[in-house]
mmCIF file of C-alpha atoms in Angstrom:
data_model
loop_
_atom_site.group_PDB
_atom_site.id
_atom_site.type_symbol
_atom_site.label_atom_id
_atom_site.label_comp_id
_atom_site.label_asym_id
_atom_site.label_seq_id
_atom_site.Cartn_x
_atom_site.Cartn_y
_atom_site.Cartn_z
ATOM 1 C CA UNK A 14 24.467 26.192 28.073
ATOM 2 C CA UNK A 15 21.552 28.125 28.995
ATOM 3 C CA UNK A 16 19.847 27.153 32.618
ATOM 4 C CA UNK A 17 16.413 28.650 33.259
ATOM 5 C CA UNK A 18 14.853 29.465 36.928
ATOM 6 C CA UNK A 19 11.606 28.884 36.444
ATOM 7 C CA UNK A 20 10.374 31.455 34.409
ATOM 8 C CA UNK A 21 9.198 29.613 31.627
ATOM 9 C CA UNK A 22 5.893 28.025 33.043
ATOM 10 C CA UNK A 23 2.622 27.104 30.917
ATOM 11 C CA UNK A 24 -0.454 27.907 32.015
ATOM 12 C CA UNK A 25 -2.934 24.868 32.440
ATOM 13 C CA UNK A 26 -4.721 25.281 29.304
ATOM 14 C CA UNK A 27 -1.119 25.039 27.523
ATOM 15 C CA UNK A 28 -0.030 22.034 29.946
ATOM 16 C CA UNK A 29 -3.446 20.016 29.141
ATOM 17 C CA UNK A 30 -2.998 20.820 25.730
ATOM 18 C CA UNK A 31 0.124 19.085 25.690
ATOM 19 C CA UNK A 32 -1.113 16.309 27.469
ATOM 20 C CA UNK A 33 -3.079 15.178 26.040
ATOM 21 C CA UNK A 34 -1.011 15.489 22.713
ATOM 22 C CA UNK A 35 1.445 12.913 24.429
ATOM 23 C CA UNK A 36 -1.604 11.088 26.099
ATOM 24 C CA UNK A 37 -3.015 10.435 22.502
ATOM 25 C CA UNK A 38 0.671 9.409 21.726
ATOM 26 C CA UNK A 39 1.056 7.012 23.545
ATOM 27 C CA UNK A 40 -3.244 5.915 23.567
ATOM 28 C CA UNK A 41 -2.385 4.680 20.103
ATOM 29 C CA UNK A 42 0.681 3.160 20.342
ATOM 30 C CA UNK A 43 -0.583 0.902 23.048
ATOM 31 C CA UNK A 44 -3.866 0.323 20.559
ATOM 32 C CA UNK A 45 -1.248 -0.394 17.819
ATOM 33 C CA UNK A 46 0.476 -2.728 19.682
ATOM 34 C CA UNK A 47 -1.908 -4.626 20.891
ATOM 35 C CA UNK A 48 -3.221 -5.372 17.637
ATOM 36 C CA UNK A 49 0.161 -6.400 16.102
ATOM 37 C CA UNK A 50 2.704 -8.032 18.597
ATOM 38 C CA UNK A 51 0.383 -11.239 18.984
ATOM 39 C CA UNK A 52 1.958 -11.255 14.899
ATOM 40 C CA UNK A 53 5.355 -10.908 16.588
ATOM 41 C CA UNK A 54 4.808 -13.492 19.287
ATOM 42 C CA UNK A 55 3.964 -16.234 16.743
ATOM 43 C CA UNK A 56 7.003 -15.984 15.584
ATOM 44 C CA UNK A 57 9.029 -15.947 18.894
ATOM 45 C CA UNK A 58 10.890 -19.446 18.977
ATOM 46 C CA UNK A 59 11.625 -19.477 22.455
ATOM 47 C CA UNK A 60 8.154 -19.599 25.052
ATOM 48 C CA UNK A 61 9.138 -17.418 27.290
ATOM 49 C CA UNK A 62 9.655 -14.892 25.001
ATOM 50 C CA UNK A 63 6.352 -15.722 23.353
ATOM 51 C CA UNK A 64 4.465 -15.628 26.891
ATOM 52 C CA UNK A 65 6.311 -12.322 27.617
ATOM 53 C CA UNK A 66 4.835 -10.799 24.483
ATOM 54 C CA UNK A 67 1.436 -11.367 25.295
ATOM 55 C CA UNK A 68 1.635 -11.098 29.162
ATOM 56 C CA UNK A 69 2.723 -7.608 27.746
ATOM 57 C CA UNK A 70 -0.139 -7.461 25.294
ATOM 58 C CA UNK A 71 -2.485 -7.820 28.376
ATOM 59 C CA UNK A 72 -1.187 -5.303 30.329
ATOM 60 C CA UNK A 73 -1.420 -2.743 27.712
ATOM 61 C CA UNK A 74 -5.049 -3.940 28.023
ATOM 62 C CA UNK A 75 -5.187 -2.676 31.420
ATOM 63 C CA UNK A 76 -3.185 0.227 30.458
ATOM 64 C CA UNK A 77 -5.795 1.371 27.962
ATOM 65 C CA UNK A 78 -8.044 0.984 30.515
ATOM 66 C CA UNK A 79 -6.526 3.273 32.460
ATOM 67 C CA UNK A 80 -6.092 6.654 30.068
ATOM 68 C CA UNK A 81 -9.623 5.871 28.952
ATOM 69 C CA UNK A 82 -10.079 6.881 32.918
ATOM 70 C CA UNK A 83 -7.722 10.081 32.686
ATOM 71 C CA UNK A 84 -9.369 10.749 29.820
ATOM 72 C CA UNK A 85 -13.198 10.507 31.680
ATOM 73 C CA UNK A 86 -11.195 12.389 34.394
ATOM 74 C CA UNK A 87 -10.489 15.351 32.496
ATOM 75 C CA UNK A 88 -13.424 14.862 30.023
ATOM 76 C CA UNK A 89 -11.927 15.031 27.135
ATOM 77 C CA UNK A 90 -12.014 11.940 24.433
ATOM 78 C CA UNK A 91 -9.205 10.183 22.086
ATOM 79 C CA UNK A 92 -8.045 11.906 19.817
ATOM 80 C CA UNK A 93 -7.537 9.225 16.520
ATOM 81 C CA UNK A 94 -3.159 9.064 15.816
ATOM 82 C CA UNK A 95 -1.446 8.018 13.772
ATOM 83 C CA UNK A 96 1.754 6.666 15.267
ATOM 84 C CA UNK A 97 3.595 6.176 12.064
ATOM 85 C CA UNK A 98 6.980 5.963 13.976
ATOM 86 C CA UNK A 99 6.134 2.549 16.401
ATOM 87 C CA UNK A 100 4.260 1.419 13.217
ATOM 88 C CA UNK A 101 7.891 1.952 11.139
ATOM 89 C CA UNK A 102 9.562 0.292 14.070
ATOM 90 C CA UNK A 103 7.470 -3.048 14.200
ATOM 91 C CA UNK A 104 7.391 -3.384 10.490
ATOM 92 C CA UNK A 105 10.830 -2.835 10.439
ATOM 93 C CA UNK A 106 11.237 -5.406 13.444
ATOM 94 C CA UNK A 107 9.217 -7.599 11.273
ATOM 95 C CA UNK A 108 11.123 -7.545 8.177
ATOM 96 C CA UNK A 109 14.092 -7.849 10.533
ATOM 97 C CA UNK A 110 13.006 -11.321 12.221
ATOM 98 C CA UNK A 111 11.950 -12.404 8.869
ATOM 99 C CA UNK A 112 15.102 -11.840 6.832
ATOM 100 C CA UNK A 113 16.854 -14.506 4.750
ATOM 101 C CA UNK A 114 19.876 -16.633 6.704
ATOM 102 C CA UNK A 115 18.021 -15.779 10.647
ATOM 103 C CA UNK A 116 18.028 -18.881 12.474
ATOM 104 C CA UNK A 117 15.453 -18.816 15.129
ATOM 105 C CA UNK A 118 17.228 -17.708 18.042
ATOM 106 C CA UNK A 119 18.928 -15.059 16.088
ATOM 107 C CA UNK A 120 15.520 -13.427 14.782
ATOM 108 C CA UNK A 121 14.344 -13.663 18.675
ATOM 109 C CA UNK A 122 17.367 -11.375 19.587
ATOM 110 C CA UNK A 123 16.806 -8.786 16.920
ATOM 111 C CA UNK A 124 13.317 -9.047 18.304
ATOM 112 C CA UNK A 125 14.101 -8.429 21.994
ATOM 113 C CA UNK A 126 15.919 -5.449 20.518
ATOM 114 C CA UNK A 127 13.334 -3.723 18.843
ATOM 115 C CA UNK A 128 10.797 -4.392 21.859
ATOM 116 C CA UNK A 129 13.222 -2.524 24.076
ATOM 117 C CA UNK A 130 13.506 0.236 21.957
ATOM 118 C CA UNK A 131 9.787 0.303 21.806
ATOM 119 C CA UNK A 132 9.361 0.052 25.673
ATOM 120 C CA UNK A 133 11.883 2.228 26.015
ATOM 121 C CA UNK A 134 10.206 5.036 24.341
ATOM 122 C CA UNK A 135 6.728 4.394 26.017
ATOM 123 C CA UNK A 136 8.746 4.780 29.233
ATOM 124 C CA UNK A 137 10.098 8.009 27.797
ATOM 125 C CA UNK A 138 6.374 8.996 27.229
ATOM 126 C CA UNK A 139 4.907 8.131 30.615
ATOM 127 C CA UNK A 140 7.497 10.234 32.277
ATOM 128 C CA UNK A 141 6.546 13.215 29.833
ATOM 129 C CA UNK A 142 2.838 12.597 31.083
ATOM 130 C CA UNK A 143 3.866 12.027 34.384
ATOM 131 C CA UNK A 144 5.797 15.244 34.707
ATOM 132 C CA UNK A 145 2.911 17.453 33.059
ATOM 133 C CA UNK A 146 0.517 15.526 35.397
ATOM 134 C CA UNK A 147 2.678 16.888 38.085
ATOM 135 C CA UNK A 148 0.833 20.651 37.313
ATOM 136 C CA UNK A 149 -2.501 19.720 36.347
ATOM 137 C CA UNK A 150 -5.136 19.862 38.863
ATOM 138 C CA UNK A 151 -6.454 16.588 38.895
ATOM 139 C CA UNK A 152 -4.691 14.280 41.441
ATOM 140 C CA UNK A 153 -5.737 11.126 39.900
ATOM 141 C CA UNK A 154 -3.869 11.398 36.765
ATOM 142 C CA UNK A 155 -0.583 10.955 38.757
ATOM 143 C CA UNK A 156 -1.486 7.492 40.177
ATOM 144 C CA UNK A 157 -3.265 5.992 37.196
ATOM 145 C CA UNK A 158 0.073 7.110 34.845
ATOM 146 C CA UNK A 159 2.460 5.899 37.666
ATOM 147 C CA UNK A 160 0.735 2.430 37.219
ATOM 148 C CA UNK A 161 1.147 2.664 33.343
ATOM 149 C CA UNK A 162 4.626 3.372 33.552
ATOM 150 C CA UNK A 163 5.459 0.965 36.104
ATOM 151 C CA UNK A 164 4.152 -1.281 33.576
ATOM 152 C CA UNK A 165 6.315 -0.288 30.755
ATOM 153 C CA UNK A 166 9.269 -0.354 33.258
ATOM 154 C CA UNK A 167 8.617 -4.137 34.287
ATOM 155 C CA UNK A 168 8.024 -5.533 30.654
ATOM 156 C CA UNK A 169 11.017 -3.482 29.415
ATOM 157 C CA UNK A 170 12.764 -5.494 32.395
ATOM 158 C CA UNK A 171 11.448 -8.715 31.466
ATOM 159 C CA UNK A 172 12.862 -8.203 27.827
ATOM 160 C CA UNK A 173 16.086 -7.411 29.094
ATOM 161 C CA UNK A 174 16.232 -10.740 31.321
ATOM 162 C CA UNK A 175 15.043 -12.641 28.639
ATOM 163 C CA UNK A 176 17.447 -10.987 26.405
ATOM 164 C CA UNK A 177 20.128 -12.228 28.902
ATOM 165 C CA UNK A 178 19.284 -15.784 28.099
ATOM 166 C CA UNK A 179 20.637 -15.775 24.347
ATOM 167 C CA UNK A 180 24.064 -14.167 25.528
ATOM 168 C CA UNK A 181 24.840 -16.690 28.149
#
């Protein structure tokens, strides 16, 4: 294993650049997702799990929010993505809940599932941002993307408690 001392550092055009690569990530996603797990949520069986869904939908709201201000901050726009791998992931989640001999409450676990593994990769991403934010200029950034991911962590945590509820 090779450990490096530091002497591998981008300069700030290279870090923005990369920023706003993950930035535009995770910009669509959210946009994605918003759009598509009201779908999801109708087919929850269980309310809380429904009223988690969209509490989460509405806090991506706010999220957007949010990077459309980092993006003002460091005047740069959206960039349009693509996102094909959380698109896979929810059609897959949807073919998943929907598949033949799934009672309700068995669909709603496979569901849980797949919205941890999505949260769990937006955390992945606001911790990317966050770090990179660490070395940009603009102090800002790090507060409005600490928000965000504080975000991801708590809905991730609701999932998980929820998830609790069908293994009891």
């Amino acid at each position: 294993m090779r450990l490096f001392n530091g002497h591998l550092k981008l300069d700030e055009a290279s870090l923005k650049k990369v920023f706003l690569m993950q930035l535009s990530n995770i910009y669509c996603v959210r946009s994605y997702l918003i759009a598509n797990l009201p779908i999801m949520a109708a087919s929850a069986s269980f309310n809380d799990l429904k009223n988690a869904i969209l509490e989460s939908v509405d806090e991506m709201k706010i999220q957007l929010l949010r990077m459309e201000e980092i993006y003002r901050i460091i005047g740069e726009e959206y960039a349009i993505k693509h996102c094909f791998g959380v698109r896979f992931l929810t059609i897959e989640a949807y073919v998943a809940i929907k598949a033949d001999g799934m009672t309700k409450l068995e669909a709603d676990l496979a569901m849980l599932c797949y919205l941890n593994a999505i949260e769990s990769l937006e955390i992945s991403c606001y911790k990317a941002l966050c770090d990179i934010a660490e070395s940009l200029p603009e102090d800002d950034l790090r507060l409005l993307l600490k928000q965000n991911l504080d975000m991801a962590k708590d809905s991730k945590e609701l999932y998980e408690l929820i998830s609790k509820e069908y293994l009891k």
